[in-house]
Short mmCIF file of C-alpha atoms and ligand atoms in Angstrom, two decimals:
data_model
loop_
_atom_site.label_atom_id
_atom_site.label_comp_id
_atom_site.label_asym_id
_atom_site.label_seq_id
_atom_site.Cartn_x
_atom_site.Cartn_y
_atom_site.Cartn_z
CA UNK O 290 -46.55 -12.80 24.10
CA UNK O 291 -47.08 -11.24 20.69
CA UNK O 292 -50.32 -12.00 18.88
CA UNK O 293 -50.76 -13.76 15.57
CA UNK O 294 -49.30 -12.13 12.48
CA UNK O 295 -48.93 -12.94 8.77
CA UNK O 296 -45.75 -14.67 7.60
CA UNK O 297 -43.60 -12.31 5.52
CA UNK O 298 -43.06 -15.07 2.93
CA UNK O 299 -46.20 -17.22 2.62
CA UNK O 300 -48.63 -14.68 4.15
CA UNK O 301 -50.28 -17.37 6.30
CA UNK O 302 -51.08 -16.35 9.85
CA UNK O 303 -48.88 -17.83 12.58
CA UNK O 304 -48.18 -17.43 16.29
CA UNK O 305 -44.62 -16.28 16.98
CA UNK O 306 -42.43 -18.33 19.32
CA UNK O 307 -42.54 -17.05 22.89
CA UNK O 308 -38.77 -16.38 22.97
CA UNK O 309 -38.51 -14.44 19.70
CA UNK O 310 -41.72 -12.44 20.27
CA UNK O 311 -41.92 -9.28 18.17
CA UNK O 312 -38.81 -10.06 16.10
CA UNK O 313 -40.15 -13.18 14.39
CA UNK O 314 -41.42 -12.27 10.94
CA UNK O 315 -41.94 -15.62 9.25
CA UNK O 316 -43.63 -18.83 10.26
CA UNK O 317 -41.61 -21.84 11.34
CA UNK O 318 -41.79 -23.73 8.03
CA UNK O 319 -38.29 -24.48 6.72
CA UNK O 320 -39.10 -23.11 3.24
CA UNK O 321 -40.23 -19.79 4.73
CA UNK O 322 -37.22 -19.56 7.06
CA UNK O 323 -34.84 -20.28 4.17
CA UNK O 324 -36.54 -17.69 1.95
CA UNK O 325 -36.50 -15.06 4.73
CA UNK O 326 -32.78 -15.72 5.26
CA UNK O 327 -32.14 -15.47 1.51
CA UNK O 328 -33.97 -12.12 1.40
CA UNK O 329 -32.05 -10.83 4.43
CA UNK O 330 -28.74 -11.81 2.80
CA UNK O 331 -29.75 -10.13 -0.46
CA UNK O 332 -30.67 -6.94 1.42
CA UNK O 333 -27.35 -7.01 3.28
CA UNK O 334 -25.44 -7.43 0.02
CA UNK O 335 -27.38 -4.51 -1.44
CA UNK O 336 -26.37 -2.35 1.54
CA UNK O 337 -22.71 -3.52 1.33
CA UNK O 338 -22.07 -3.98 -2.40
CA UNK O 339 -18.27 -3.79 -2.19
CA UNK O 340 -17.75 -6.06 0.81
CA UNK O 341 -16.63 -9.15 -1.11
CA UNK O 342 -14.78 -7.12 -3.73
CA UNK O 343 -12.77 -5.32 -1.05
CA UNK O 344 -11.96 -8.56 0.77
CA UNK O 345 -10.79 -10.29 -2.42
CA UNK O 346 -8.66 -7.29 -3.39
CA UNK O 347 -7.01 -7.26 0.05
CA UNK O 348 -6.28 -10.98 -0.25
CA UNK O 349 -4.70 -10.42 -3.68
CA UNK O 350 -2.63 -7.37 -2.68
CA UNK O 351 -1.35 -8.30 0.81
CA UNK O 352 1.26 -11.06 0.75
CA UNK O 353 2.21 -10.79 4.43
CA UNK O 354 5.68 -10.68 5.95
CA UNK O 355 8.25 -13.22 4.77
CA UNK O 356 8.89 -15.96 7.32
CA UNK O 357 12.12 -15.95 9.33
CA UNK O 358 13.56 -12.61 8.25
CA UNK O 359 14.68 -9.84 10.58
CA UNK O 360 14.16 -6.08 10.43
CA UNK O 361 16.38 -5.72 7.35
CA UNK O 362 13.64 -6.99 5.09
CA UNK O 363 11.92 -4.75 2.56
CA UNK O 364 8.44 -3.89 3.91
CA UNK O 365 7.26 -3.07 0.40
CA UNK O 366 7.76 -6.72 -0.54
CA UNK O 367 4.80 -7.56 1.69
CA UNK O 368 2.50 -6.25 -1.04
CA UNK O 369 1.87 -7.59 -4.49
CA UNK O 370 2.50 -4.55 -6.67
CA UNK O 371 1.30 -6.39 -9.75
CA UNK O 372 -2.10 -6.92 -8.13
CA UNK O 373 -2.16 -3.29 -6.98
CA UNK O 374 -1.36 -2.13 -10.52
CA UNK O 375 -4.16 -4.29 -11.92
CA UNK O 376 -6.59 -2.79 -9.41
CA UNK O 377 -5.79 0.93 -9.53
CA UNK O 378 -3.93 1.39 -12.78
CA UNK O 379 -0.29 2.01 -13.64
CA UNK O 380 -0.01 5.71 -12.66
CA UNK O 381 -1.54 5.41 -9.19
CA UNK O 382 0.35 2.18 -8.42
CA UNK O 383 3.70 3.73 -9.38
CA UNK O 384 3.05 6.85 -7.27
CA UNK O 385 2.03 4.76 -4.24
CA UNK O 386 5.00 2.41 -4.63
CA UNK O 387 7.49 5.28 -4.96
CA UNK O 388 5.93 7.02 -1.94
CA UNK O 389 6.40 3.81 0.00
CA UNK O 390 10.07 3.64 -1.05
CA UNK O 391 10.64 7.24 0.09
CA UNK O 392 9.02 6.54 3.46
CA UNK O 393 11.04 3.34 4.00
CA UNK O 394 14.25 5.18 3.14
CA UNK O 395 13.35 8.07 5.46
CA UNK O 396 12.54 5.68 8.32
CA UNK O 397 15.85 3.81 7.90
CA UNK O 398 17.82 7.10 7.88
CA UNK O 399 15.96 8.32 10.96
CA UNK O 400 16.70 5.11 12.86
CA UNK O 401 20.40 5.28 11.91
CA UNK O 402 20.63 8.96 12.97
CA UNK O 403 18.91 8.17 16.25
CA UNK O 404 21.34 5.31 16.88
CA UNK O 405 24.35 7.57 16.27
CA UNK O 406 22.91 10.22 18.61
CA UNK O 407 22.35 7.65 21.35
CA UNK O 408 25.95 6.45 20.96
CA UNK O 409 27.27 10.04 21.35
CA UNK O 410 25.17 10.66 24.48
CA UNK O 411 26.27 7.34 25.94
CA UNK O 412 29.95 8.22 25.34
CA UNK O 413 29.50 11.52 27.24
CA UNK O 414 27.81 9.73 30.16
CA UNK O 415 30.57 7.12 30.36
CA UNK O 416 33.31 9.80 30.19
CA UNK O 417 31.74 11.89 32.98
CA UNK O 418 31.27 8.78 35.12
CA UNK O 419 34.96 7.98 34.71
CA UNK O 420 35.91 11.55 35.77
CA UNK O 421 33.67 11.26 38.83
CA UNK O 422 35.40 8.01 39.78
CA UNK O 423 38.84 9.69 39.51
CA UNK O 424 37.70 12.72 41.54
CA UNK O 425 36.35 10.53 44.34
CA UNK O 426 39.59 8.52 44.46
CA UNK O 427 41.80 11.71 44.51
CA UNK O 428 40.28 13.28 47.63
CA UNK O 429 40.43 11.13 50.75
CA UNK O 430 37.43 11.54 53.03
ZN1 LIG Q 73 -44.46 -18.84 6.00
#
């Protein structure tokens, strides 16, 4: 068990609880516990100054996917471009939005090309399977 120590808030000596031991820094008085918690929160906010700002910006910018729509939806509509423009400025927002449009267009073209290629390969497989069936039927065992 840790020995007596001064409270970090009121500076009165206290005996720490047996379970908390070395970690307890303030006495058990509610005012001291509340003040220690307030100080810890203030220190955390000082170490993470942009935490709330970042969270609020994300909540403003991200709209989320529209309900009930299939893959044909516009993924860029999941963002609020007005909020993005307010946050980063007109030039950066336009460049990011146009980059997103180029990437969406490229992805759609790539998926279409892949689908056409799969269809061609499938046609060759079906044609060769039909020839094999004819060849087996032509030659009696
Ligand atoms: Zn105290």
